[in-house]
Coordinates of C-alpha atoms in Angstrom, one line a residue:
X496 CA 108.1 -86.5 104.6
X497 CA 104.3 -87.0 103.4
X498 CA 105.5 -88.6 100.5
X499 CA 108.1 -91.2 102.1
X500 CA 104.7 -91.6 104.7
X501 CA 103.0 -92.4 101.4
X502 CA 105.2 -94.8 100.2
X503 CA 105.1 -96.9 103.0
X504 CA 101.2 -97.0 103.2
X505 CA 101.6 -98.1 99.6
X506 CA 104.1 -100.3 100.3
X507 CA 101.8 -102.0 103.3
X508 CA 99.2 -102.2 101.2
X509 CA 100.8 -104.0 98.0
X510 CA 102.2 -106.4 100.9
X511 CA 99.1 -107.5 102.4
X512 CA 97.2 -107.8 99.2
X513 CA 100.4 -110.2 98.4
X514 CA 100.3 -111.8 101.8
X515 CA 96.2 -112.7 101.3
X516 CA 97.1 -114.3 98.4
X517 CA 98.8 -117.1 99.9
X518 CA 96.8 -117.0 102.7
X519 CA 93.5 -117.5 101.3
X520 CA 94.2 -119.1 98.1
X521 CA 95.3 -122.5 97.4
X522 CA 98.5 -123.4 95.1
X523 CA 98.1 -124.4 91.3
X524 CA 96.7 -127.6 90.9
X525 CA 95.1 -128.2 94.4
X526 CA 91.5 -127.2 96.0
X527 CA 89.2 -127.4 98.5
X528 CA 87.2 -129.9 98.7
X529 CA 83.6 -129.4 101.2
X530 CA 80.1 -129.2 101.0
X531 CA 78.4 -131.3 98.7
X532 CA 81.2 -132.2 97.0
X533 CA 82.6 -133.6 100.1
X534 CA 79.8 -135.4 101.0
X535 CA 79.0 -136.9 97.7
X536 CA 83.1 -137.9 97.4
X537 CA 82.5 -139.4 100.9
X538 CA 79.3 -141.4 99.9
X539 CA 80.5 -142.6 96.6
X540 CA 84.0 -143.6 98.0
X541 CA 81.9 -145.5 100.6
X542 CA 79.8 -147.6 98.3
X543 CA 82.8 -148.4 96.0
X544 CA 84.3 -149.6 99.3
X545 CA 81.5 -151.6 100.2
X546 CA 81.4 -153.7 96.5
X547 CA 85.0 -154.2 97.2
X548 CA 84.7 -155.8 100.3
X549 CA 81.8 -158.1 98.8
X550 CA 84.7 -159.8 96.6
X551 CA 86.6 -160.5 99.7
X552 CA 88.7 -157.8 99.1
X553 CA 90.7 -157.0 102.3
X554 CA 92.3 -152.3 103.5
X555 CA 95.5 -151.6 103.4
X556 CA 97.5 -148.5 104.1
X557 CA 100.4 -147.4 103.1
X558 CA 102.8 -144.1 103.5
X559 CA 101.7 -140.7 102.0
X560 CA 105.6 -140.7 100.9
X561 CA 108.3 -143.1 99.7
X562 CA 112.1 -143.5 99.3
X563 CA 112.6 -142.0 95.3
X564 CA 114.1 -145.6 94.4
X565 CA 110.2 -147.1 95.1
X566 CA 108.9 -145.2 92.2
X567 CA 112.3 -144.4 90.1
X568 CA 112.6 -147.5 88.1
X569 CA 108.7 -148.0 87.2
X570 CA 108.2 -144.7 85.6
X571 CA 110.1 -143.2 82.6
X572 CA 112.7 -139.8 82.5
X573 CA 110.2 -137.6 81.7
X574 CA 107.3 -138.4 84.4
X575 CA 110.2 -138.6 87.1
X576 CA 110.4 -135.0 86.8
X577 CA 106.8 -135.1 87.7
X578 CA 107.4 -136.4 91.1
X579 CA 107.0 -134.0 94.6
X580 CA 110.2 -134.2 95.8
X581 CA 111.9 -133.2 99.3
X582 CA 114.9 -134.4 101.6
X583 CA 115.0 -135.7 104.7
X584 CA 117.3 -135.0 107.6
X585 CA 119.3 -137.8 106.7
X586 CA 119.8 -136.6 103.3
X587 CA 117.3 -139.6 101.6
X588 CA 115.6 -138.2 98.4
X589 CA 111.9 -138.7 98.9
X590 CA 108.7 -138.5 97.1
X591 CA 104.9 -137.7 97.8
X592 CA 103.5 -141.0 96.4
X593 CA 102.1 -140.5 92.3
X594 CA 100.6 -144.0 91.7
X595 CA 99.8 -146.9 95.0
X596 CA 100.9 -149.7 93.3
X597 CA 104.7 -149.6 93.7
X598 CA 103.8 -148.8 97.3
X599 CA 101.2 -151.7 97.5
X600 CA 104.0 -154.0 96.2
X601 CA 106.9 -153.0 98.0
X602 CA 104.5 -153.6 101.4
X603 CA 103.3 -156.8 99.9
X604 CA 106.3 -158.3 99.5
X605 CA 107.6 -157.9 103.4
X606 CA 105.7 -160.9 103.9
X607 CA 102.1 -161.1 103.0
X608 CA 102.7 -163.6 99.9
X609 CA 104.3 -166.3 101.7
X610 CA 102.1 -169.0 101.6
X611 CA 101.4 -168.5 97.5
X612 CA 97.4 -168.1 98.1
X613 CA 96.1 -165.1 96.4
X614 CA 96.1 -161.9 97.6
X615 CA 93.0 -159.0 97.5
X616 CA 93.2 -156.0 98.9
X617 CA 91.7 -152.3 98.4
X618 CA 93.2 -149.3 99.4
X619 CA 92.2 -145.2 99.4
X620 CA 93.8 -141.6 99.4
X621 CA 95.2 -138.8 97.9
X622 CA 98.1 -139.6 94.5
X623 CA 100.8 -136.4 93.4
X624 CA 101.9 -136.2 90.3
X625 CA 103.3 -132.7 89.7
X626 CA 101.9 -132.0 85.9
X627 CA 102.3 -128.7 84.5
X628 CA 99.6 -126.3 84.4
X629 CA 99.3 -125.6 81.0
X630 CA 97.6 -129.4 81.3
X631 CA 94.5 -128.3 83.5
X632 CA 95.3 -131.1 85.5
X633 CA 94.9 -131.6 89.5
X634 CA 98.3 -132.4 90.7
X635 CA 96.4 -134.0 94.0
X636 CA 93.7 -136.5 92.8
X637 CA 91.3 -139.0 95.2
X638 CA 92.0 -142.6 93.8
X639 CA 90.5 -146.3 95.7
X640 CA 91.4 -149.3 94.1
X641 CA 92.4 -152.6 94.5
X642 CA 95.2 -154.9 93.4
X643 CA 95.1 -159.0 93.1
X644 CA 98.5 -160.5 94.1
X645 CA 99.6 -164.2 93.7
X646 CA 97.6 -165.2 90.4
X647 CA 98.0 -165.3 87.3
X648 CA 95.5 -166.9 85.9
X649 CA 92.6 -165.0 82.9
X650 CA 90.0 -165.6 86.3
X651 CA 91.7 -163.6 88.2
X652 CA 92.2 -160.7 84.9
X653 CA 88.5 -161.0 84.6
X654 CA 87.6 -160.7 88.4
X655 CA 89.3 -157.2 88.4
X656 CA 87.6 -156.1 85.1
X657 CA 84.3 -157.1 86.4
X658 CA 84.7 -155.5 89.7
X659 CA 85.6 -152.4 88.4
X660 CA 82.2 -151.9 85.8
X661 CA 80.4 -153.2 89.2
X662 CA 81.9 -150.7 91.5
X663 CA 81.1 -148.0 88.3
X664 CA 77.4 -149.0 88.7
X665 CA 76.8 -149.2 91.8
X666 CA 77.2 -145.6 92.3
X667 CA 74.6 -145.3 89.2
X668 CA 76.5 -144.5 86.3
X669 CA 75.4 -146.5 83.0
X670 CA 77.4 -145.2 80.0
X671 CA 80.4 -146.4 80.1
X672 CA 83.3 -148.4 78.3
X673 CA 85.9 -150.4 79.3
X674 CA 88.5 -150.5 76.8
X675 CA 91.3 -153.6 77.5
X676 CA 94.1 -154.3 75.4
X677 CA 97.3 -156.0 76.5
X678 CA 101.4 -154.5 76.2
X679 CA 102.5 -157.5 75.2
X680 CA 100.8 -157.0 72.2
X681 CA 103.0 -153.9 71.4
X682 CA 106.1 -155.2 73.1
X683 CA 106.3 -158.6 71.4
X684 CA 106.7 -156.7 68.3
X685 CA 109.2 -154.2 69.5
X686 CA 111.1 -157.0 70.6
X687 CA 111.0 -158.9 67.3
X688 CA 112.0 -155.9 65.3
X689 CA 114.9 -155.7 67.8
X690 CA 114.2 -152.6 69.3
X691 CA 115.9 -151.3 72.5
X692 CA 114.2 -151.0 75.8
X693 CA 115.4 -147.0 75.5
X694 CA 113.9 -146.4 71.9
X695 CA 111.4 -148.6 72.9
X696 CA 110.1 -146.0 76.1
X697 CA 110.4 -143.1 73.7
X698 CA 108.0 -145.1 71.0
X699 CA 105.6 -145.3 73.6
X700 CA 105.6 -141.9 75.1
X701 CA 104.7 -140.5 71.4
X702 CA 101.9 -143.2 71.3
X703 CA 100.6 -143.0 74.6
X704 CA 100.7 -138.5 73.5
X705 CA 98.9 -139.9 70.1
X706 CA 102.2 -137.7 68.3
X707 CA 102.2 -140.8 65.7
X708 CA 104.4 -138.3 63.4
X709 CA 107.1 -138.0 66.2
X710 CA 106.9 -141.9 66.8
X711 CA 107.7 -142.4 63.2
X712 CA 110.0 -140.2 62.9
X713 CA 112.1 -141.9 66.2
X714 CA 111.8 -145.2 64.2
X715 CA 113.4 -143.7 61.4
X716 CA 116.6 -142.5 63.2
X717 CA 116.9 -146.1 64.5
X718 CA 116.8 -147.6 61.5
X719 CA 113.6 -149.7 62.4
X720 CA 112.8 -151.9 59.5
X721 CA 109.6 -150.4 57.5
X722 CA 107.9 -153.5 58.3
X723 CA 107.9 -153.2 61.9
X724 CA 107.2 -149.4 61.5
X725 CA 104.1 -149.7 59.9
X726 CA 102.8 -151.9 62.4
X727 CA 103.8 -150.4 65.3
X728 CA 102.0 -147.1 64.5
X729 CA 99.0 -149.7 62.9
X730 CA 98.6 -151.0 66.8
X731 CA 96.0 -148.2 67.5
X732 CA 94.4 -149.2 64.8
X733 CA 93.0 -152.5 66.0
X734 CA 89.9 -150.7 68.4
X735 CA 86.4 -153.0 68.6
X736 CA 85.5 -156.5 69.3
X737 CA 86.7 -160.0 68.6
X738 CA 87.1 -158.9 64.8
X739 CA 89.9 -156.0 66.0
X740 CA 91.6 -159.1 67.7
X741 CA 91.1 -161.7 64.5
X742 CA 92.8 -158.9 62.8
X743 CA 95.7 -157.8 65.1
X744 CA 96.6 -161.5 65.9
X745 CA 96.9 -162.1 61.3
X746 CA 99.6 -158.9 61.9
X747 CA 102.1 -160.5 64.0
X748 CA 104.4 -163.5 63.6
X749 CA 106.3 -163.7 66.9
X750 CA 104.9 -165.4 70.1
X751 CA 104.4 -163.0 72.9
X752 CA 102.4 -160.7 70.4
X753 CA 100.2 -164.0 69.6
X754 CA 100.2 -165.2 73.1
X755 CA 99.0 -161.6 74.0
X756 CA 95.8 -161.9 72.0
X757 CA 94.5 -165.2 72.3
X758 CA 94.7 -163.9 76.3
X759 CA 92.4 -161.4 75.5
X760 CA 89.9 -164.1 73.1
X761 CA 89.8 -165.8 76.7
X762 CA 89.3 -163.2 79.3
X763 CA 86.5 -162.3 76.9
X764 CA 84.9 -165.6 77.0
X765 CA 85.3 -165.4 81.5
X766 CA 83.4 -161.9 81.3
X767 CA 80.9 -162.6 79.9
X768 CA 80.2 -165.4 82.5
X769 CA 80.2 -162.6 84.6
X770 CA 77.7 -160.5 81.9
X771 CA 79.1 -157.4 81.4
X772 CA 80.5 -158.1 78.1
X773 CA 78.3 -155.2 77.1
X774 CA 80.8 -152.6 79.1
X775 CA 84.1 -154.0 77.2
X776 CA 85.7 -153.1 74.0
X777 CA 89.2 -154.1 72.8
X778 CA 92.1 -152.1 72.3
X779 CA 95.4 -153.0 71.2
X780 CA 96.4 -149.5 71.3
X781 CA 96.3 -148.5 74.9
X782 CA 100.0 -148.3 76.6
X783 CA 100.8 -147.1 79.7
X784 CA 103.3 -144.4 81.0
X785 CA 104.4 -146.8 83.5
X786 CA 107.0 -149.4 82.9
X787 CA 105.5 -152.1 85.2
X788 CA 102.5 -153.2 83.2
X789 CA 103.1 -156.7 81.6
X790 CA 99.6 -158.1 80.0
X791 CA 96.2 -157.1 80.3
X792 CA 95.7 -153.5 80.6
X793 CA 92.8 -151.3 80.5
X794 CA 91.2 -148.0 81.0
X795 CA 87.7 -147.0 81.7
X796 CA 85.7 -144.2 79.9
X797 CA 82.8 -142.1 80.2
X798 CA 81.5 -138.8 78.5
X799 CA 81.5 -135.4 80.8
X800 CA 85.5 -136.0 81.2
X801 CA 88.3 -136.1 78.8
X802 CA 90.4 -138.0 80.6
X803 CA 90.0 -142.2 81.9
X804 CA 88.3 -142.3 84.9
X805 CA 89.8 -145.4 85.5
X806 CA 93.5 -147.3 84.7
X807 CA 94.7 -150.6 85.8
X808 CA 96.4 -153.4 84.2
X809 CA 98.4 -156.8 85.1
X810 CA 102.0 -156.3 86.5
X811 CA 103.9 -159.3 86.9
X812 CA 107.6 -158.7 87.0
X813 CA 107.2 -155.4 89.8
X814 CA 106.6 -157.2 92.9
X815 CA 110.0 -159.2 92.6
X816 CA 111.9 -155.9 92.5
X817 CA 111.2 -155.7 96.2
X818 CA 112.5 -159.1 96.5
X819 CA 109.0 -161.6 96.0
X820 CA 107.7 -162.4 92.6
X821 CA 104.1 -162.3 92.5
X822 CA 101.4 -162.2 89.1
X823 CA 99.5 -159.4 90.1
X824 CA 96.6 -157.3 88.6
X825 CA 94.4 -154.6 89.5
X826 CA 93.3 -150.7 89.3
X827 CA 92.6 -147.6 90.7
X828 CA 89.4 -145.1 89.6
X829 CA 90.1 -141.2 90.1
X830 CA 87.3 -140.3 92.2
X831 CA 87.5 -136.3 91.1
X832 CA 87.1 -137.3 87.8
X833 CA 84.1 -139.6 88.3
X834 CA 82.3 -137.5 90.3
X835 CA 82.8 -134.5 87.6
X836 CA 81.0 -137.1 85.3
X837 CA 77.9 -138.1 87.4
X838 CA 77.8 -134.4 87.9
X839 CA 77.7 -133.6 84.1
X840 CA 75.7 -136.6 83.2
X841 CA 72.9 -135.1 86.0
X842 CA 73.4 -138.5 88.0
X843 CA 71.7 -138.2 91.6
X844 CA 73.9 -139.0 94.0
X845 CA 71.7 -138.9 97.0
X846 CA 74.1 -138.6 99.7
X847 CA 73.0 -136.1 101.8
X848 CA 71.7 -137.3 104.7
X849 CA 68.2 -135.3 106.2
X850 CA 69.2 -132.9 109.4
X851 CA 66.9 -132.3 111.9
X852 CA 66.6 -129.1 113.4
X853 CA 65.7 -128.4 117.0
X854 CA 65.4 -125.1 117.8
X855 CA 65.5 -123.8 121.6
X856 CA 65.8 -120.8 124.0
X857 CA 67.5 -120.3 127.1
X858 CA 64.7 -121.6 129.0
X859 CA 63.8 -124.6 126.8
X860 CA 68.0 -125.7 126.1
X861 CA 67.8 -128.7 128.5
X862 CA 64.8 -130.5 126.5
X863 CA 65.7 -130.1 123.7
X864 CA 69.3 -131.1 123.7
X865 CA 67.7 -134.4 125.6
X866 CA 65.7 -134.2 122.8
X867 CA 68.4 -134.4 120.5
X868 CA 70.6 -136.9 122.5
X869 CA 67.8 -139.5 121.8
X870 CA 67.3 -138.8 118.0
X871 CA 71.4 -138.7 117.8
X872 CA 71.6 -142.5 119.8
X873 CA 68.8 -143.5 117.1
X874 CA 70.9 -142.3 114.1
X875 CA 69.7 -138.9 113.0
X876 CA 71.5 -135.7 112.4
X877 CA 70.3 -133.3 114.7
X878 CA 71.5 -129.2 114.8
X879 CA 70.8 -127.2 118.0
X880 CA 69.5 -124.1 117.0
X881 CA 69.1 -121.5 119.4
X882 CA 66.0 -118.7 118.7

């Protein structure tokens, strides 16, 4: 009997230690987010807000979760599986949102690119993308951004890069790159050397995972001429200024490839009207994960992070999947990530605002919280404090 009484104390004990796991603990790839960190993800956010408004760019909102079908198409087999998914009542698969765009588009489209003038807005909130763990990566990340709509002119491609190395300085960081290259650069070859959209995706995935050896090696089983096999791999290769783009356009042959860097020799020439040349390298190299991307594409970079800090890129064929045709451009910074850089690059943030603390006693409550009333109307923090 005192040892079945044992068992169960044992057995209550192993089950609340279980219990306060989940209780007090957060899952993989999730976390708290308060104190300073808070407040400096709150004052940062603000000021990147506030530059994006000065170029007339307008908030939008859209749902925390989507039908599948929004994001299905855009992203390939392997980051599908990615995706939160749940059901609802009705049976409709749905999915915690990974990326805004598709969702930006797919509300664009209802009706707010009638009249063909272009489009600016900024948006802000949490992305999902369920990675594994083995990748240390948060599976809930912070992004703002903003997306162009309705041009598609080099103006508008330079508007977005420029806005993005402003809103990066504003909240003081200085070491930076921007590093832009363009998919049709890659995809103009791939088309020339007759390469399916399938083998095509798989290329790209070993790229973008910098497995050069398994990209070869998937060339090889489709019989991809050695010509075109070369090249492709060569693509990273072409990394610096306008002599990386004298070089990659003497590669090619075929139009779209050619097209694809004499866009870049002019969206050059428009930044630096804007003078922050000094922030931009070229890239020929960089390919997204996600289908949609069309032209211009870029990703920012900074040291204290191994990861971009920022991705965005033009997208012209996406909006007319929702049933309007736009040109469209823009990006979207990973606040987490940035802030973990001005953290490791000892960048003040200075966003803790000063509290004033009135203290008071039973007798003395009255005054000072009129006391504090006045200082609260006139914009100060104030904490009652009793003594």
């Amino acid at each position: 009997m005192v040892a079945l009484r044992s068992i169960k104390v044992l057995l209550n004990i192993i089950s609340g230690v279980y219990m306060s796991k989940f209780l007090l603990h957060t899952p993989d790839g999730v976390r708290d987010v308060y104190g300073r960190e808070c407040n400096d993800r709150k004052f940062i956010a603000d000021k990147i807000h506030n530059k994006f408004k000065s170029f007339g760019y307008e908030d939008i909102e859209t749902p925390t979760y989507e039908f599948f079908d929004v994001f299905a198409e855009e992203i390939n087999t392997t980051d599908a599986k990615q995706l939160f998914k749940f059901f609802d009542k009705e049976g409709n698969t749905l999915v915690l949102r990974p990326d805004f765009t598709p969702s930006i588009a797919r509300c664009a489209s209802k009706g707010m690119l009638e009249n063909g003038n272009p489009v600016r807005v900024c948006y802000e909130g949490n992305a999902f993308l369920n990675t594994s763990n083995l990748q240390g990566k948060l599976k809930e990340n912070y992004n703002i951004g903003v997306e162009l709509m309705n041009d598609a002119s080099v103006y508008a491609d330079a508007e977005i890069i420029a806005l993005l190395i402003d809103s990066l300085k504003c909240i003081g960081l200085t070491d930076f790159q921007v590093s832009v290259g363009d998919a049709d650069y890659y995809k103009g070859i791939c088309e020339e050397a007759g390469i399916s959209d399938e083998t095509e995706e798989k290329i790209r995935e070993a790229i973008i995972g910098k497995n050069y050896f398994l990209a070869e090696n998937i060339m090889i089983e489709n019989n991809i001429p050695e010509k075109y096999k070369s090249l492709i791999v060569k693509v990273s290769e072409f990394i610096g200024s306008d002599d990386a783009l004298n070089k990659a356009m003497t590669m090619v042959s075929n139009e779209r490839s050619l097209a694809a860097v004499n866009r870049l020799k002019e969206l050059y020439k428009v930044l630096t009207y804007y003078g922050v040349e000094k922030y931009v390298s070229f890239d020929l190299g960089i390919l997204s994960k996600f289908n949609y991307y069309t032209g211009v594409i870029f990703s920012a970079y900074t040291y204290g992070v191994g990861d971009a800090i920022a991705k965005g890129g033009r997208y012209d064929n996406l909006l007319g999947k929702y049933g309007k045709n736009a040109p469209s451009i823009g990006f979207s910074i990973v606040l987490d990530d940035l802030i973990s850089a001005l953290y490791r690059q000892n960048i003040s943030i200075n966003s803790e605002d000063e509290i004033t603390t009135i203290t008071y006693t039973e007798d003395t409550f009255k005054d000072a919280l009129v006391k504090a009333k006045s200082l609260r109307d006139a914009g100060k923090n104030v904490v009652l404090k009793s003594i």
